Each structure stands twice: as C-alpha cells, then as structure tokens.
Amino acid sequence: MKITASILLAAALALSSAPANATVLDLSTMTCKQFVEGGDDTIKMVLVWMDGWYKGDSDEAIIDTDVFTENAKKFGTYCGKNPTISIVNAAEAVLGK
C-alpha cells in the first residue's frame, strides 16, 4: 500500500508537537466550531488529514502548497459560517469529488 506524503507529514506533526497529555481527536464527531477553536495543532492536523483523505491512494504523493492553502481557506470560511456541521460533512461540501 502506498504511503502518501500527507500521512508522513501528519505523523511528523503529531510526533513533533504531541503534548505530554496526548489528546484523541475523533474526526467523525468533531464540529466546525471545535475545529476552529481547537488551536493551531488541531487545525494543522485536521487540514493535513483532509488533504490526504481527499487525494486518496490514486493521486501522487505531492503537496501543492498553493492548492493546500486555498483549500484550507475555503474550509475555514465554510466552517466559520457553519459551526454546528461536522468537519467530515464540511470537507465533503468543500472538497468532495
């Protein structure tokens, strides 16, 4: 199975910034409000997860920072307007294929 750059980056972020009391993020239940209020580490991890999830195994293991930034802005704007929606539904609305 192909390991994407997104997974490696997410692992690096998680390992480099993991607090002494690690937190479990259940992305299937996280709301946009929780995402926005989650702080820099949570926001970064969710955005990297989202980038990898929507690329899937068929895409190249490349992170285009311009596309990544644009998608992050779209996602943040959508979540800001829809705080009660789950981030999974927000990601689908913004990045769904």
PDB file of N, CA, C and O in Angstrom, residues 43-92:
ATOM      1  N   ILE A  43      -5.843  22.336  14.225  1.00  0.00           N
ATOM      2  CA  ILE A  43      -6.161  22.835  12.887  1.00  0.00           C
ATOM      3  C   ILE A  43      -5.191  22.251  11.866  1.00  0.00           C
ATOM      4  O   ILE A  43      -5.603  21.764  10.810  1.00  0.00           O
ATOM      5  N   LYS A  44      -3.906  22.261  12.167  1.00  0.00           N
ATOM      6  CA  LYS A  44      -2.906  21.712  11.242  1.00  0.00           C
ATOM      7  C   LYS A  44      -3.145  20.236  10.982  1.00  0.00           C
ATOM      8  O   LYS A  44      -3.104  19.785   9.831  1.00  0.00           O
ATOM      9  N   MET A  45      -3.376  19.469  12.036  1.00  0.00           N
ATOM     10  CA  MET A  45      -3.580  18.032  11.866  1.00  0.00           C
ATOM     11  C   MET A  45      -4.822  17.742  11.041  1.00  0.00           C
ATOM     12  O   MET A  45      -4.804  16.874  10.163  1.00  0.00           O
ATOM     13  N   VAL A  46      -5.900  18.450  11.293  1.00  0.00           N
ATOM     14  CA  VAL A  46      -7.136  18.226  10.544  1.00  0.00           C
ATOM     15  C   VAL A  46      -6.937  18.587   9.074  1.00  0.00           C
ATOM     16  O   VAL A  46      -7.361  17.841   8.177  1.00  0.00           O
ATOM     17  N   LEU A  47      -6.288  19.696   8.802  1.00  0.00           N
ATOM     18  CA  LEU A  47      -6.073  20.100   7.415  1.00  0.00           C
ATOM     19  C   LEU A  47      -5.186  19.116   6.664  1.00  0.00           C
ATOM     20  O   LEU A  47      -5.442  18.805   5.492  1.00  0.00           O
ATOM     21  N   VAL A  48      -4.160  18.604   7.311  1.00  0.00           N
ATOM     22  CA  VAL A  48      -3.293  17.608   6.667  1.00  0.00           C
ATOM     23  C   VAL A  48      -4.069  16.316   6.430  1.00  0.00           C
ATOM     24  O   VAL A  48      -3.979  15.703   5.364  1.00  0.00           O
ATOM     25  N   TRP A  49      -4.864  15.898   7.422  1.00  0.00           N
ATOM     26  CA  TRP A  49      -5.700  14.708   7.242  1.00  0.00           C
ATOM     27  C   TRP A  49      -6.629  14.895   6.054  1.00  0.00           C
ATOM     28  O   TRP A  49      -6.752  14.015   5.195  1.00  0.00           O
ATOM     29  N   MET A  50      -7.278  16.051   6.000  1.00  0.00           N
ATOM     30  CA  MET A  50      -8.234  16.330   4.944  1.00  0.00           C
ATOM     31  C   MET A  50      -7.569  16.299   3.571  1.00  0.00           C
ATOM     32  O   MET A  50      -8.104  15.722   2.623  1.00  0.00           O
ATOM     33  N   ASP A  51      -6.387  16.876   3.474  1.00  0.00           N
ATOM     34  CA  ASP A  51      -5.658  16.885   2.209  1.00  0.00           C
ATOM     35  C   ASP A  51      -5.372  15.454   1.751  1.00  0.00           C
ATOM     36  O   ASP A  51      -5.625  15.104   0.603  1.00  0.00           O
ATOM     37  N   GLY A  52      -4.876  14.633   2.646  1.00  0.00           N
ATOM     38  CA  GLY A  52      -4.578  13.245   2.297  1.00  0.00           C
ATOM     39  C   GLY A  52      -5.821  12.434   1.993  1.00  0.00           C
ATOM     40  O   GLY A  52      -5.852  11.633   1.058  1.00  0.00           O
ATOM     41  N   TRP A  53      -6.872  12.632   2.780  1.00  0.00           N
ATOM     42  CA  TRP A  53      -8.116  11.880   2.606  1.00  0.00           C
ATOM     43  C   TRP A  53      -8.709  12.133   1.218  1.00  0.00           C
ATOM     44  O   TRP A  53      -9.126  11.202   0.535  1.00  0.00           O
ATOM     45  N   TYR A  54      -8.736  13.376   0.789  1.00  0.00           N
ATOM     46  CA  TYR A  54      -9.354  13.699  -0.484  1.00  0.00           C
ATOM     47  C   TYR A  54      -8.445  13.470  -1.680  1.00  0.00           C
ATOM     48  O   TYR A  54      -8.907  13.467  -2.808  1.00  0.00           O
ATOM     49  N   LYS A  55      -7.168  13.242  -1.452  1.00  0.00           N
ATOM     50  CA  LYS A  55      -6.292  12.822  -2.546  1.00  0.00           C
ATOM     51  C   LYS A  55      -6.442  11.334  -2.786  1.00  0.00           C
ATOM     52  O   LYS A  55      -6.407  10.880  -3.910  1.00  0.00           O
ATOM     53  N   GLY A  56      -6.555  10.573  -1.720  1.00  0.00           N
ATOM     54  CA  GLY A  56      -6.709   9.132  -1.850  1.00  0.00           C
ATOM     55  C   GLY A  56      -5.436   8.464  -2.328  1.00  0.00           C
ATOM     56  O   GLY A  56      -4.401   9.091  -2.504  1.00  0.00           O
ATOM     57  N   ASP A  57      -5.512   7.163  -2.545  1.00  0.00           N
ATOM     58  CA  ASP A  57      -4.344   6.390  -2.972  1.00  0.00           C
ATOM     59  C   ASP A  57      -3.990   6.585  -4.441  1.00  0.00           C
ATOM     60  O   ASP A  57      -2.886   6.271  -4.850  1.00  0.00           O
ATOM     61  N   SER A  58      -4.909   7.099  -5.230  1.00  0.00           N
ATOM     62  CA  SER A  58      -4.651   7.192  -6.658  1.00  0.00           C
ATOM     63  C   SER A  58      -3.839   8.421  -7.057  1.00  0.00           C
ATOM     64  O   SER A  58      -3.290   8.481  -8.148  1.00  0.00           O
ATOM     65  N   ASP A  59      -3.752   9.414  -6.204  1.00  0.00           N
ATOM     66  CA  ASP A  59      -3.025  10.641  -6.540  1.00  0.00           C
ATOM     67  C   ASP A  59      -1.556  10.535  -6.158  1.00  0.00           C
ATOM     68  O   ASP A  59      -1.157   9.718  -5.344  1.00  0.00           O
ATOM     69  N   GLU A  60      -0.778  11.411  -6.743  1.00  0.00           N
ATOM     70  CA  GLU A  60       0.644  11.488  -6.436  1.00  0.00           C
ATOM     71  C   GLU A  60       0.852  11.898  -4.980  1.00  0.00           C
ATOM     72  O   GLU A  60       0.018  12.568  -4.396  1.00  0.00           O
ATOM     73  N   ALA A  61       1.971  11.501  -4.441  1.00  0.00           N
ATOM     74  CA  ALA A  61       2.322  11.873  -3.065  1.00  0.00           C
ATOM     75  C   ALA A  61       2.983  13.249  -3.067  1.00  0.00           C
ATOM     76  O   ALA A  61       4.151  13.401  -2.734  1.00  0.00           O
ATOM     77  N   ILE A  62       2.208  14.234  -3.452  1.00  0.00           N
ATOM     78  CA  ILE A  62       2.710  15.603  -3.596  1.00  0.00           C
ATOM     79  C   ILE A  62       1.772  16.542  -2.839  1.00  0.00           C
ATOM     80  O   ILE A  62       0.556  16.414  -2.911  1.00  0.00           O
ATOM     81  N   ILE A  63       2.355  17.483  -2.125  1.00  0.00           N
ATOM     82  CA  ILE A  63       1.562  18.543  -1.505  1.00  0.00           C
ATOM     83  C   ILE A  63       1.847  19.821  -2.270  1.00  0.00           C
ATOM     84  O   ILE A  63       2.972  20.324  -2.259  1.00  0.00           O
ATOM     85  N   ASP A  64       0.848  20.323  -2.951  1.00  0.00           N
ATOM     86  CA  ASP A  64       0.941  21.600  -3.653  1.00  0.00           C
ATOM     87  C   ASP A  64       0.512  22.657  -2.646  1.00  0.00           C
ATOM     88  O   ASP A  64      -0.670  22.758  -2.299  1.00  0.00           O
ATOM     89  N   THR A  65       1.460  23.432  -2.145  1.00  0.00           N
ATOM     90  CA  THR A  65       1.153  24.356  -1.054  1.00  0.00           C
ATOM     91  C   THR A  65       0.136  25.422  -1.451  1.00  0.00           C
ATOM     92  O   THR A  65      -0.639  25.875  -0.611  1.00  0.00           O
ATOM     93  N   ASP A  66       0.124  25.814  -2.730  1.00  0.00           N
ATOM     94  CA  ASP A  66      -0.875  26.796  -3.170  1.00  0.00           C
ATOM     95  C   ASP A  66      -2.278  26.204  -3.092  1.00  0.00           C
ATOM     96  O   ASP A  66      -3.205  26.842  -2.587  1.00  0.00           O
ATOM     97  N   VAL A  67      -2.441  24.974  -3.572  1.00  0.00           N
ATOM     98  CA  VAL A  67      -3.738  24.297  -3.525  1.00  0.00           C
ATOM     99  C   VAL A  67      -4.119  24.013  -2.074  1.00  0.00           C
ATOM    100  O   VAL A  67      -5.265  24.211  -1.676  1.00  0.00           O
ATOM    101  N   PHE A  68      -3.150  23.551  -1.286  1.00  0.00           N
ATOM    102  CA  PHE A  68      -3.398  23.255   0.121  1.00  0.00           C
ATOM    103  C   PHE A  68      -3.911  24.502   0.843  1.00  0.00           C
ATOM    104  O   PHE A  68      -4.910  24.453   1.560  1.00  0.00           O
ATOM    105  N   THR A  69      -3.244  25.629   0.645  1.00  0.00           N
ATOM    106  CA  THR A  69      -3.630  26.886   1.289  1.00  0.00           C
ATOM    107  C   THR A  69      -5.011  27.343   0.831  1.00  0.00           C
ATOM    108  O   THR A  69      -5.834  27.767   1.646  1.00  0.00           O
ATOM    109  N   GLU A  70      -5.274  27.242  -0.467  1.00  0.00           N
ATOM    110  CA  GLU A  70      -6.580  27.640  -0.993  1.00  0.00           C
ATOM    111  C   GLU A  70      -7.697  26.775  -0.408  1.00  0.00           C
ATOM    112  O   GLU A  70      -8.739  27.281   0.004  1.00  0.00           O
ATOM    113  N   ASN A  71      -7.468  25.455  -0.348  1.00  0.00           N
ATOM    114  CA  ASN A  71      -8.463  24.555   0.235  1.00  0.00           C
ATOM    115  C   ASN A  71      -8.662  24.833   1.725  1.00  0.00           C
ATOM    116  O   ASN A  71      -9.783  24.779   2.230  1.00  0.00           O
ATOM    117  N   ALA A  72      -7.571  25.135   2.431  1.00  0.00           N
ATOM    118  CA  ALA A  72      -7.665  25.453   3.858  1.00  0.00           C
ATOM    119  C   ALA A  72      -8.503  26.708   4.078  1.00  0.00           C
ATOM    120  O   ALA A  72      -9.331  26.772   4.995  1.00  0.00           O
ATOM    121  N   LYS A  73      -8.324  27.704   3.221  1.00  0.00           N
ATOM    122  CA  LYS A  73      -9.117  28.937   3.326  1.00  0.00           C
ATOM    123  C   LYS A  73     -10.600  28.658   3.071  1.00  0.00           C
ATOM    124  O   LYS A  73     -11.463  29.152   3.797  1.00  0.00           O
ATOM    125  N   LYS A  74     -10.881  27.869   2.032  1.00  0.00           N
ATOM    126  CA  LYS A  74     -12.274  27.518   1.719  1.00  0.00           C
ATOM    127  C   LYS A  74     -12.906  26.773   2.895  1.00  0.00           C
ATOM    128  O   LYS A  74     -14.043  27.042   3.278  1.00  0.00           O
ATOM    129  N   PHE A  75     -12.154  25.825   3.441  1.00  0.00           N
ATOM    130  CA  PHE A  75     -12.659  25.024   4.553  1.00  0.00           C
ATOM    131  C   PHE A  75     -12.908  25.896   5.779  1.00  0.00           C
ATOM    132  O   PHE A  75     -13.952  25.794   6.436  1.00  0.00           O
ATOM    133  N   GLY A  76     -11.957  26.774   6.103  1.00  0.00           N
ATOM    134  CA  GLY A  76     -12.098  27.668   7.252  1.00  0.00           C
ATOM    135  C   GLY A  76     -13.283  28.602   7.105  1.00  0.00           C
ATOM    136  O   GLY A  76     -14.039  28.831   8.056  1.00  0.00           O
ATOM    137  N   THR A  77     -13.475  29.135   5.910  1.00  0.00           N
ATOM    138  CA  THR A  77     -14.607  30.023   5.645  1.00  0.00           C
ATOM    139  C   THR A  77     -15.919  29.272   5.797  1.00  0.00           C
ATOM    140  O   THR A  77     -16.865  29.757   6.441  1.00  0.00           O
ATOM    141  N   TYR A  78     -15.982  28.068   5.230  1.00  0.00           N
ATOM    142  CA  TYR A  78     -17.196  27.256   5.326  1.00  0.00           C
ATOM    143  C   TYR A  78     -17.505  26.924   6.783  1.00  0.00           C
ATOM    144  O   TYR A  78     -18.640  27.045   7.231  1.00  0.00           O
ATOM    145  N   CYS A  79     -16.472  26.507   7.524  1.00  0.00           N
ATOM    146  CA  CYS A  79     -16.680  26.165   8.934  1.00  0.00           C
ATOM    147  C   CYS A  79     -17.091  27.379   9.753  1.00  0.00           C
ATOM    148  O   CYS A  79     -17.907  27.261  10.665  1.00  0.00           O
ATOM    149  N   GLY A  80     -16.519  28.528   9.441  1.00  0.00           N
ATOM    150  CA  GLY A  80     -16.897  29.744  10.156  1.00  0.00           C
ATOM    151  C   GLY A  80     -18.368  30.088   9.985  1.00  0.00           C
ATOM    152  O   GLY A  80     -19.003  30.609  10.896  1.00  0.00           O
ATOM    153  N   LYS A  81     -18.929  29.770   8.822  1.00  0.00           N
ATOM    154  CA  LYS A  81     -20.337  30.050   8.539  1.00  0.00           C
ATOM    155  C   LYS A  81     -21.268  28.926   8.996  1.00  0.00           C
ATOM    156  O   LYS A  81     -22.477  29.123   9.065  1.00  0.00           O
ATOM    157  N   ASN A  82     -20.695  27.743   9.275  1.00  0.00           N
ATOM    158  CA  ASN A  82     -21.491  26.566   9.633  1.00  0.00           C
ATOM    159  C   ASN A  82     -20.902  25.870  10.859  1.00  0.00           C
ATOM    160  O   ASN A  82     -20.430  24.735  10.770  1.00  0.00           O
ATOM    161  N   PRO A  83     -20.909  26.520  12.017  1.00  0.00           N
ATOM    162  CA  PRO A  83     -20.206  25.974  13.183  1.00  0.00           C
ATOM    163  C   PRO A  83     -20.748  24.657  13.730  1.00  0.00           C
ATOM    164  O   PRO A  83     -20.016  23.913  14.373  1.00  0.00           O
ATOM    165  N   THR A  84     -21.998  24.337  13.456  1.00  0.00           N
ATOM    166  CA  THR A  84     -22.562  23.121  14.025  1.00  0.00           C
ATOM    167  C   THR A  84     -22.404  21.894  13.139  1.00  0.00           C
ATOM    168  O   THR A  84     -22.658  20.775  13.578  1.00  0.00           O
ATOM    169  N   ILE A  85     -21.980  22.079  11.914  1.00  0.00           N
ATOM    170  CA  ILE A  85     -21.817  20.951  10.994  1.00  0.00           C
ATOM    171  C   ILE A  85     -20.548  20.173  11.344  1.00  0.00           C
ATOM    172  O   ILE A  85     -19.592  20.736  11.873  1.00  0.00           O
ATOM    173  N   SER A  86     -20.531  18.890  11.066  1.00  0.00           N
ATOM    174  CA  SER A  86     -19.332  18.098  11.343  1.00  0.00           C
ATOM    175  C   SER A  86     -18.248  18.445  10.321  1.00  0.00           C
ATOM    176  O   SER A  86     -18.556  18.833   9.185  1.00  0.00           O
ATOM    177  N   ILE A  87     -16.985  18.285  10.714  1.00  0.00           N
ATOM    178  CA  ILE A  87     -15.909  18.603   9.778  1.00  0.00           C
ATOM    179  C   ILE A  87     -15.892  17.631   8.602  1.00  0.00           C
ATOM    180  O   ILE A  87     -15.455  17.989   7.518  1.00  0.00           O
ATOM    181  N   VAL A  88     -16.389  16.416   8.824  1.00  0.00           N
ATOM    182  CA  VAL A  88     -16.465  15.452   7.724  1.00  0.00           C
ATOM    183  C   VAL A  88     -17.458  15.944   6.673  1.00  0.00           C
ATOM    184  O   VAL A  88     -17.165  15.923   5.473  1.00  0.00           O
ATOM    185  N   ASN A  89     -18.611  16.421   7.121  1.00  0.00           N
ATOM    186  CA  ASN A  89     -19.598  16.965   6.181  1.00  0.00           C
ATOM    187  C   ASN A  89     -19.104  18.266   5.541  1.00  0.00           C
ATOM    188  O   ASN A  89     -19.355  18.516   4.370  1.00  0.00           O
ATOM    189  N   ALA A  90     -18.403  19.074   6.312  1.00  0.00           N
ATOM    190  CA  ALA A  90     -17.844  20.313   5.769  1.00  0.00           C
ATOM    191  C   ALA A  90     -16.802  19.999   4.701  1.00  0.00           C
ATOM    192  O   ALA A  90     -16.772  20.626   3.635  1.00  0.00           O
ATOM    193  N   ALA A  91     -15.940  19.034   4.970  1.00  0.00           N
ATOM    194  CA  ALA A  91     -14.908  18.643   3.998  1.00  0.00           C
ATOM    195  C   ALA A  91     -15.563  18.128   2.729  1.00  0.00           C
ATOM    196  O   ALA A  91     -15.105  18.439   1.620  1.00  0.00           O
ATOM    197  N   GLU A  92     -16.606  17.349   2.869  1.00  0.00           N
ATOM    198  CA  GLU A  92     -17.313  16.812   1.707  1.00  0.00           C
ATOM    199  C   GLU A  92     -17.920  17.954   0.887  1.00  0.00           C
ATOM    200  O   GLU A  92     -17.858  17.946  -0.343  1.00  0.00           O
TER     201      GLU A  92
END
